[in-house]
Amino acid sequence: MTEQNKTNRISSGVMAAIATAAVAVAGVTGYFTLQNVSNDTPGNPDIVNPDGANPPATNEKEATIYWLQSNGTGFNLEPQGIQVQADKNKPSEFLEAAFKSLLAGPTEGSGSTAIPKETKLLGIKAEGDEVRVNLSDDFQFGGGSAGMIGRVGQVVYTATTLNPNAKVFLELNGEQIEVLGGEGLELEQPLTRENFTKNFEL
């Protein structure tokens, strides 16, 4: 065997060893790179934010409900943003969650309500530009004409939080009403923000 052939074999062996080592290093590097990418993916339960807080829930959305706020001579409808576990792409479910918070009553510092605390939501359906709100009969009891107007305003504005131009149909125990309570408050249905502002004064 010539000296040249020995040199070639040694060189080939060295090159093969270097190539094998390079593949191994690349494989290890790739593995740790993938691990880092995986750990940086949002929603990984092992990830903790730098400030120590858990990532916010992705299914929480903000809804707006309305309370009554005294202005000295009357009342204003005061909006409050709340977090609800609902999808805005499912408007009926979204508004149902908002109404449950409204009927639960105001929290500290959020204004007052004219809606009787016994009132229950029997159903709500949002379809197209129409919203049907079905409440228990308790809604029409108690309070004078100002209270009746205030509670209707709370319902109309909360029901139109997704679409301010929506038409609201108010039902009690499944029946659409034209007159509310002992005060005989006439309601022009469908109710809208526009005709509420035009026909009633808080």
PDB file of C-alpha atoms in Angstrom:
ATOM      1  CA  MET A   1       0.000   0.000   0.000  1.00  0.00           C
ATOM      2  CA  THR A   2       1.409   3.411  -0.917  1.00  0.00           C
ATOM      3  CA  GLU A   3       1.844   6.285   1.454  1.00  0.00           C
ATOM      4  CA  GLN A   4      -0.611   8.293  -0.654  1.00  0.00           C
ATOM      5  CA  ASN A   5      -3.394   5.697  -0.200  1.00  0.00           C
ATOM      6  CA  LYS A   6      -2.848   5.610   3.587  1.00  0.00           C
ATOM      7  CA  THR A   7      -3.134   9.415   3.691  1.00  0.00           C
ATOM      8  CA  ASN A   8      -6.356   9.316   1.660  1.00  0.00           C
ATOM      9  CA  ARG A   9      -7.892   6.697   3.998  1.00  0.00           C
ATOM     10  CA  ILE A  10      -6.948   8.691   7.088  1.00  0.00           C
ATOM     11  CA  SER A  11      -8.360  11.874   5.544  1.00  0.00           C
ATOM     12  CA  SER A  12     -11.604  10.086   4.619  1.00  0.00           C
ATOM     13  CA  GLY A  13     -11.940   8.706   8.148  1.00  0.00           C
ATOM     14  CA  VAL A  14     -11.357  12.102   9.715  1.00  0.00           C
ATOM     15  CA  MET A  15     -13.901  13.729   7.391  1.00  0.00           C
ATOM     16  CA  ALA A  16     -16.474  11.025   8.186  1.00  0.00           C
ATOM     17  CA  ALA A  17     -15.954  11.537  11.916  1.00  0.00           C
ATOM     18  CA  ILE A  18     -16.303  15.330  11.566  1.00  0.00           C
ATOM     19  CA  ALA A  19     -19.493  14.924   9.484  1.00  0.00           C
ATOM     20  CA  THR A  20     -21.000  12.551  12.070  1.00  0.00           C
ATOM     21  CA  ALA A  21     -20.183  14.957  14.889  1.00  0.00           C
ATOM     22  CA  ALA A  22     -21.714  17.864  12.944  1.00  0.00           C
ATOM     23  CA  VAL A  23     -24.964  15.929  12.385  1.00  0.00           C
ATOM     24  CA  ALA A  24     -25.122  15.055  16.070  1.00  0.00           C
ATOM     25  CA  VAL A  25     -24.570  18.683  17.143  1.00  0.00           C
ATOM     26  CA  ALA A  26     -27.216  19.876  14.653  1.00  0.00           C
ATOM     27  CA  GLY A  27     -29.680  17.343  15.995  1.00  0.00           C
ATOM     28  CA  VAL A  28     -29.121  18.398  19.606  1.00  0.00           C
ATOM     29  CA  THR A  29     -29.343  22.091  18.668  1.00  0.00           C
ATOM     30  CA  GLY A  30     -32.567  21.493  16.723  1.00  0.00           C
ATOM     31  CA  TYR A  31     -34.099  19.606  19.655  1.00  0.00           C
ATOM     32  CA  PHE A  32     -33.459  22.431  22.135  1.00  0.00           C
ATOM     33  CA  THR A  33     -34.649  25.024  19.611  1.00  0.00           C
ATOM     34  CA  LEU A  34     -37.952  23.171  19.205  1.00  0.00           C
ATOM     35  CA  GLN A  35     -38.287  22.874  22.978  1.00  0.00           C
ATOM     36  CA  ASN A  36     -37.813  26.632  23.382  1.00  0.00           C
ATOM     37  CA  VAL A  37     -40.361  27.416  20.655  1.00  0.00           C
ATOM     38  CA  SER A  38     -42.840  25.004  22.241  1.00  0.00           C
ATOM     39  CA  ASN A  39     -42.385  26.571  25.668  1.00  0.00           C
ATOM     40  CA  ASP A  40     -42.900  30.075  24.247  1.00  0.00           C
ATOM     41  CA  THR A  41     -46.212  29.121  22.670  1.00  0.00           C
ATOM     42  CA  PRO A  42     -49.156  31.003  24.280  1.00  0.00           C
ATOM     43  CA  GLY A  43     -51.407  28.823  26.372  1.00  0.00           C
ATOM     44  CA  ASN A  44     -48.656  26.492  27.589  1.00  0.00           C
ATOM     45  CA  PRO A  45     -49.632  25.823  31.211  1.00  0.00           C
ATOM     46  CA  ASP A  46     -45.995  25.808  32.325  1.00  0.00           C
ATOM     47  CA  ILE A  47     -45.420  29.397  31.226  1.00  0.00           C
ATOM     48  CA  VAL A  48     -45.581  32.089  33.881  1.00  0.00           C
ATOM     49  CA  ASN A  49     -45.655  35.769  32.971  1.00  0.00           C
ATOM     50  CA  PRO A  50     -42.635  37.818  34.110  1.00  0.00           C
ATOM     51  CA  ASP A  51     -44.781  39.559  36.728  1.00  0.00           C
ATOM     52  CA  GLY A  52     -45.860  36.203  38.122  1.00  0.00           C
ATOM     53  CA  ALA A  53     -49.482  36.440  36.932  1.00  0.00           C
ATOM     54  CA  ASN A  54     -51.195  33.720  34.942  1.00  0.00           C
ATOM     55  CA  PRO A  55     -52.104  34.509  31.314  1.00  0.00           C
ATOM     56  CA  PRO A  56     -55.601  36.093  30.987  1.00  0.00           C
ATOM     57  CA  ALA A  57     -58.501  33.829  30.013  1.00  0.00           C
ATOM     58  CA  THR A  58     -59.015  34.094  26.264  1.00  0.00           C
ATOM     59  CA  ASN A  59     -62.778  33.518  26.394  1.00  0.00           C
ATOM     60  CA  GLU A  60     -63.540  36.580  28.532  1.00  0.00           C
ATOM     61  CA  LYS A  61     -65.161  39.462  26.638  1.00  0.00           C
ATOM     62  CA  GLU A  62     -66.341  42.873  27.755  1.00  0.00           C
ATOM     63  CA  ALA A  63     -70.064  43.622  27.764  1.00  0.00           C
ATOM     64  CA  THR A  64     -71.773  46.871  28.735  1.00  0.00           C
ATOM     65  CA  ILE A  65     -74.687  47.095  31.138  1.00  0.00           C
ATOM     66  CA  TYR A  66     -76.523  50.235  32.217  1.00  0.00           C
ATOM     67  CA  TRP A  67     -77.323  51.656  35.640  1.00  0.00           C
ATOM     68  CA  LEU A  68     -79.135  54.814  36.722  1.00  0.00           C
ATOM     69  CA  GLN A  69     -77.059  57.714  37.990  1.00  0.00           C
ATOM     70  CA  SER A  70     -78.649  60.765  39.615  1.00  0.00           C
ATOM     71  CA  ASN A  71     -77.852  64.092  37.954  1.00  0.00           C
ATOM     72  CA  GLY A  72     -79.618  66.243  40.540  1.00  0.00           C
ATOM     73  CA  THR A  73     -82.879  66.758  38.648  1.00  0.00           C
ATOM     74  CA  GLY A  74     -83.298  63.279  37.176  1.00  0.00           C
ATOM     75  CA  PHE A  75     -81.240  60.319  36.085  1.00  0.00           C
ATOM     76  CA  ASN A  76     -78.743  59.406  33.419  1.00  0.00           C
ATOM     77  CA  LEU A  77     -78.158  55.942  32.013  1.00  0.00           C
ATOM     78  CA  GLU A  78     -74.611  55.124  33.102  1.00  0.00           C
ATOM     79  CA  PRO A  79     -72.692  52.409  31.238  1.00  0.00           C
ATOM     80  CA  GLN A  80     -70.455  49.921  33.033  1.00  0.00           C
ATOM     81  CA  GLY A  81     -68.093  47.533  31.275  1.00  0.00           C
ATOM     82  CA  ILE A  82     -68.083  44.018  32.719  1.00  0.00           C
ATOM     83  CA  GLN A  83     -66.250  40.818  31.845  1.00  0.00           C
ATOM     84  CA  VAL A  84     -68.448  37.923  30.736  1.00  0.00           C
ATOM     85  CA  GLN A  85     -67.647  34.334  29.794  1.00  0.00           C
ATOM     86  CA  ALA A  86     -69.323  34.521  26.400  1.00  0.00           C
ATOM     87  CA  ASP A  87     -68.596  34.869  22.699  1.00  0.00           C
ATOM     88  CA  LYS A  88     -69.650  38.019  20.832  1.00  0.00           C
ATOM     89  CA  ASN A  89     -70.134  35.839  17.762  1.00  0.00           C
ATOM     90  CA  LYS A  90     -73.038  34.231  19.643  1.00  0.00           C
ATOM     91  CA  PRO A  91     -75.058  37.369  20.454  1.00  0.00           C
ATOM     92  CA  SER A  92     -77.903  35.625  22.295  1.00  0.00           C
ATOM     93  CA  GLU A  93     -75.497  33.936  24.719  1.00  0.00           C
ATOM     94  CA  PHE A  94     -73.445  37.126  25.059  1.00  0.00           C
ATOM     95  CA  LEU A  95     -76.494  39.255  25.915  1.00  0.00           C
ATOM     96  CA  GLU A  96     -77.787  36.567  28.277  1.00  0.00           C
ATOM     97  CA  ALA A  97     -74.564  36.811  30.272  1.00  0.00           C
ATOM     98  CA  ALA A  98     -74.838  40.617  30.313  1.00  0.00           C
ATOM     99  CA  PHE A  99     -78.465  40.531  31.517  1.00  0.00           C
ATOM    100  CA  LYS A 100     -77.636  38.118  34.319  1.00  0.00           C
ATOM    101  CA  SER A 101     -75.167  40.678  35.663  1.00  0.00           C
ATOM    102  CA  LEU A 102     -77.711  43.479  35.205  1.00  0.00           C
ATOM    103  CA  LEU A 103     -80.450  41.617  37.085  1.00  0.00           C
ATOM    104  CA  ALA A 104     -78.023  40.676  39.870  1.00  0.00           C
ATOM    105  CA  GLY A 105     -77.971  44.366  40.789  1.00  0.00           C
ATOM    106  CA  PRO A 106     -75.306  47.050  40.951  1.00  0.00           C
ATOM    107  CA  THR A 107     -71.934  46.643  42.580  1.00  0.00           C
ATOM    108  CA  GLU A 108     -70.441  49.243  44.883  1.00  0.00           C
ATOM    109  CA  GLY A 109     -70.005  52.564  43.126  1.00  0.00           C
ATOM    110  CA  SER A 110     -71.717  51.518  39.894  1.00  0.00           C
ATOM    111  CA  GLY A 111     -74.990  53.455  40.263  1.00  0.00           C
ATOM    112  CA  SER A 112     -78.480  52.212  41.041  1.00  0.00           C
ATOM    113  CA  THR A 113     -81.168  50.137  39.366  1.00  0.00           C
ATOM    114  CA  ALA A 114     -84.928  50.506  38.978  1.00  0.00           C
ATOM    115  CA  ILE A 115     -85.367  46.841  38.060  1.00  0.00           C
ATOM    116  CA  PRO A 116     -87.048  44.875  40.878  1.00  0.00           C
ATOM    117  CA  LYS A 117     -84.602  42.396  42.394  1.00  0.00           C
ATOM    118  CA  GLU A 118     -87.111  39.557  41.942  1.00  0.00           C
ATOM    119  CA  THR A 119     -87.011  39.942  38.152  1.00  0.00           C
ATOM    120  CA  LYS A 120     -85.688  36.901  36.312  1.00  0.00           C
ATOM    121  CA  LEU A 121     -84.480  36.487  32.753  1.00  0.00           C
ATOM    122  CA  LEU A 122     -86.679  33.876  31.081  1.00  0.00           C
ATOM    123  CA  GLY A 123     -85.003  34.099  27.706  1.00  0.00           C
ATOM    124  CA  ILE A 124     -83.242  36.351  25.234  1.00  0.00           C
ATOM    125  CA  LYS A 125     -82.875  35.987  21.496  1.00  0.00           C
ATOM    126  CA  ALA A 126     -80.762  38.184  19.234  1.00  0.00           C
ATOM    127  CA  GLU A 127     -81.250  37.669  15.533  1.00  0.00           C
ATOM    128  CA  GLY A 128     -80.324  40.115  12.806  1.00  0.00           C
ATOM    129  CA  ASP A 129     -81.133  43.609  14.077  1.00  0.00           C
ATOM    130  CA  GLU A 130     -83.773  42.393  16.547  1.00  0.00           C
ATOM    131  CA  VAL A 131     -83.441  41.443  20.202  1.00  0.00           C
ATOM    132  CA  ARG A 132     -86.273  39.796  22.150  1.00  0.00           C
ATOM    133  CA  VAL A 133     -85.999  40.030  25.928  1.00  0.00           C
ATOM    134  CA  ASN A 134     -88.339  37.850  27.971  1.00  0.00           C
ATOM    135  CA  LEU A 135     -88.513  38.762  31.672  1.00  0.00           C
ATOM    136  CA  SER A 136     -90.592  37.481  34.548  1.00  0.00           C
ATOM    137  CA  ASP A 137     -93.754  39.366  35.502  1.00  0.00           C
ATOM    138  CA  ASP A 138     -91.932  40.851  38.524  1.00  0.00           C
ATOM    139  CA  PHE A 139     -90.432  43.440  36.177  1.00  0.00           C
ATOM    140  CA  GLN A 140     -93.644  45.494  36.130  1.00  0.00           C
ATOM    141  CA  PHE A 141     -94.219  45.772  39.874  1.00  0.00           C
ATOM    142  CA  GLY A 142     -93.141  48.512  42.268  1.00  0.00           C
ATOM    143  CA  GLY A 143     -91.972  52.049  41.680  1.00  0.00           C
ATOM    144  CA  GLY A 144     -93.649  55.036  40.080  1.00  0.00           C
ATOM    145  CA  SER A 145     -93.562  56.261  36.510  1.00  0.00           C
ATOM    146  CA  ALA A 146     -89.933  57.440  36.827  1.00  0.00           C
ATOM    147  CA  GLY A 147     -88.931  53.966  38.018  1.00  0.00           C
ATOM    148  CA  MET A 148     -90.784  52.333  35.120  1.00  0.00           C
ATOM    149  CA  ILE A 149     -89.057  54.575  32.590  1.00  0.00           C
ATOM    150  CA  GLY A 150     -85.679  53.964  34.209  1.00  0.00           C
ATOM    151  CA  ARG A 151     -85.963  50.172  34.121  1.00  0.00           C
ATOM    152  CA  VAL A 152     -87.124  50.185  30.497  1.00  0.00           C
ATOM    153  CA  GLY A 153     -84.120  52.332  29.624  1.00  0.00           C
ATOM    154  CA  GLN A 154     -81.766  49.916  31.385  1.00  0.00           C
ATOM    155  CA  VAL A 155     -83.195  47.017  29.397  1.00  0.00           C
ATOM    156  CA  VAL A 156     -83.186  48.807  26.036  1.00  0.00           C
ATOM    157  CA  TYR A 157     -79.618  50.082  26.340  1.00  0.00           C
ATOM    158  CA  THR A 158     -78.195  46.818  27.691  1.00  0.00           C
ATOM    159  CA  ALA A 159     -79.982  44.817  24.979  1.00  0.00           C
ATOM    160  CA  THR A 160     -78.460  47.043  22.293  1.00  0.00           C
ATOM    161  CA  THR A 161     -74.889  46.930  23.595  1.00  0.00           C
ATOM    162  CA  LEU A 162     -73.745  44.911  20.544  1.00  0.00           C
ATOM    163  CA  ASN A 163     -75.815  46.925  18.064  1.00  0.00           C
ATOM    164  CA  PRO A 164     -76.930  50.404  19.215  1.00  0.00           C
ATOM    165  CA  ASN A 165     -79.469  50.509  16.361  1.00  0.00           C
ATOM    166  CA  ALA A 166     -81.098  47.176  17.196  1.00  0.00           C
ATOM    167  CA  LYS A 167     -84.855  46.876  17.760  1.00  0.00           C
ATOM    168  CA  VAL A 168     -85.841  45.547  21.176  1.00  0.00           C
ATOM    169  CA  PHE A 169     -89.037  43.633  21.885  1.00  0.00           C
ATOM    170  CA  LEU A 170     -89.869  43.442  25.588  1.00  0.00           C
ATOM    171  CA  GLU A 171     -91.874  40.430  26.751  1.00  0.00           C
ATOM    172  CA  LEU A 172     -93.174  39.462  30.188  1.00  0.00           C
ATOM    173  CA  ASN A 173     -93.742  35.739  30.719  1.00  0.00           C
ATOM    174  CA  GLY A 174     -93.486  35.250  26.968  1.00  0.00           C
ATOM    175  CA  GLU A 175     -96.086  37.889  26.053  1.00  0.00           C
ATOM    176  CA  GLN A 176     -95.135  41.085  24.245  1.00  0.00           C
ATOM    177  CA  ILE A 177     -96.512  44.042  26.182  1.00  0.00           C
ATOM    178  CA  GLU A 178     -97.749  47.447  25.087  1.00  0.00           C
ATOM    179  CA  VAL A 179     -98.443  48.882  28.552  1.00  0.00           C
ATOM    180  CA  LEU A 180     -96.174  48.426  31.569  1.00  0.00           C
ATOM    181  CA  GLY A 181     -97.300  48.241  35.201  1.00  0.00           C
ATOM    182  CA  GLY A 182     -99.962  49.994  37.223  1.00  0.00           C
ATOM    183  CA  GLU A 183     -98.688  53.363  36.034  1.00  0.00           C
ATOM    184  CA  GLY A 184     -99.827  52.402  32.536  1.00  0.00           C
ATOM    185  CA  LEU A 185     -96.554  53.283  30.822  1.00  0.00           C
ATOM    186  CA  GLU A 186     -97.206  52.889  27.108  1.00  0.00           C
ATOM    187  CA  LEU A 187     -94.420  51.221  25.153  1.00  0.00           C
ATOM    188  CA  GLU A 188     -94.029  51.688  21.432  1.00  0.00           C
ATOM    189  CA  GLN A 189     -92.617  48.346  20.336  1.00  0.00           C
ATOM    190  CA  PRO A 190     -90.108  47.669  19.009  1.00  0.00           C
ATOM    191  CA  LEU A 191     -88.126  49.800  21.397  1.00  0.00           C
ATOM    192  CA  THR A 192     -84.945  51.491  20.222  1.00  0.00           C
ATOM    193  CA  ARG A 193     -82.494  53.880  21.798  1.00  0.00           C
ATOM    194  CA  GLU A 194     -83.800  56.555  19.453  1.00  0.00           C
ATOM    195  CA  ASN A 195     -87.498  56.250  20.317  1.00  0.00           C
ATOM    196  CA  PHE A 196     -86.727  55.796  24.017  1.00  0.00           C
ATOM    197  CA  THR A 197     -84.858  59.114  24.053  1.00  0.00           C
ATOM    198  CA  LYS A 198     -87.641  60.744  22.030  1.00  0.00           C
ATOM    199  CA  ASN A 199     -90.592  59.430  24.058  1.00  0.00           C
ATOM    200  CA  PHE A 200     -89.265  59.307  27.634  1.00  0.00           C
ATOM    201  CA  GLU A 201     -87.433  61.610  29.997  1.00  0.00           C
ATOM    202  CA  LEU A 202     -85.536  60.205  32.948  1.00  0.00           C
TER     203      LEU A 202
END
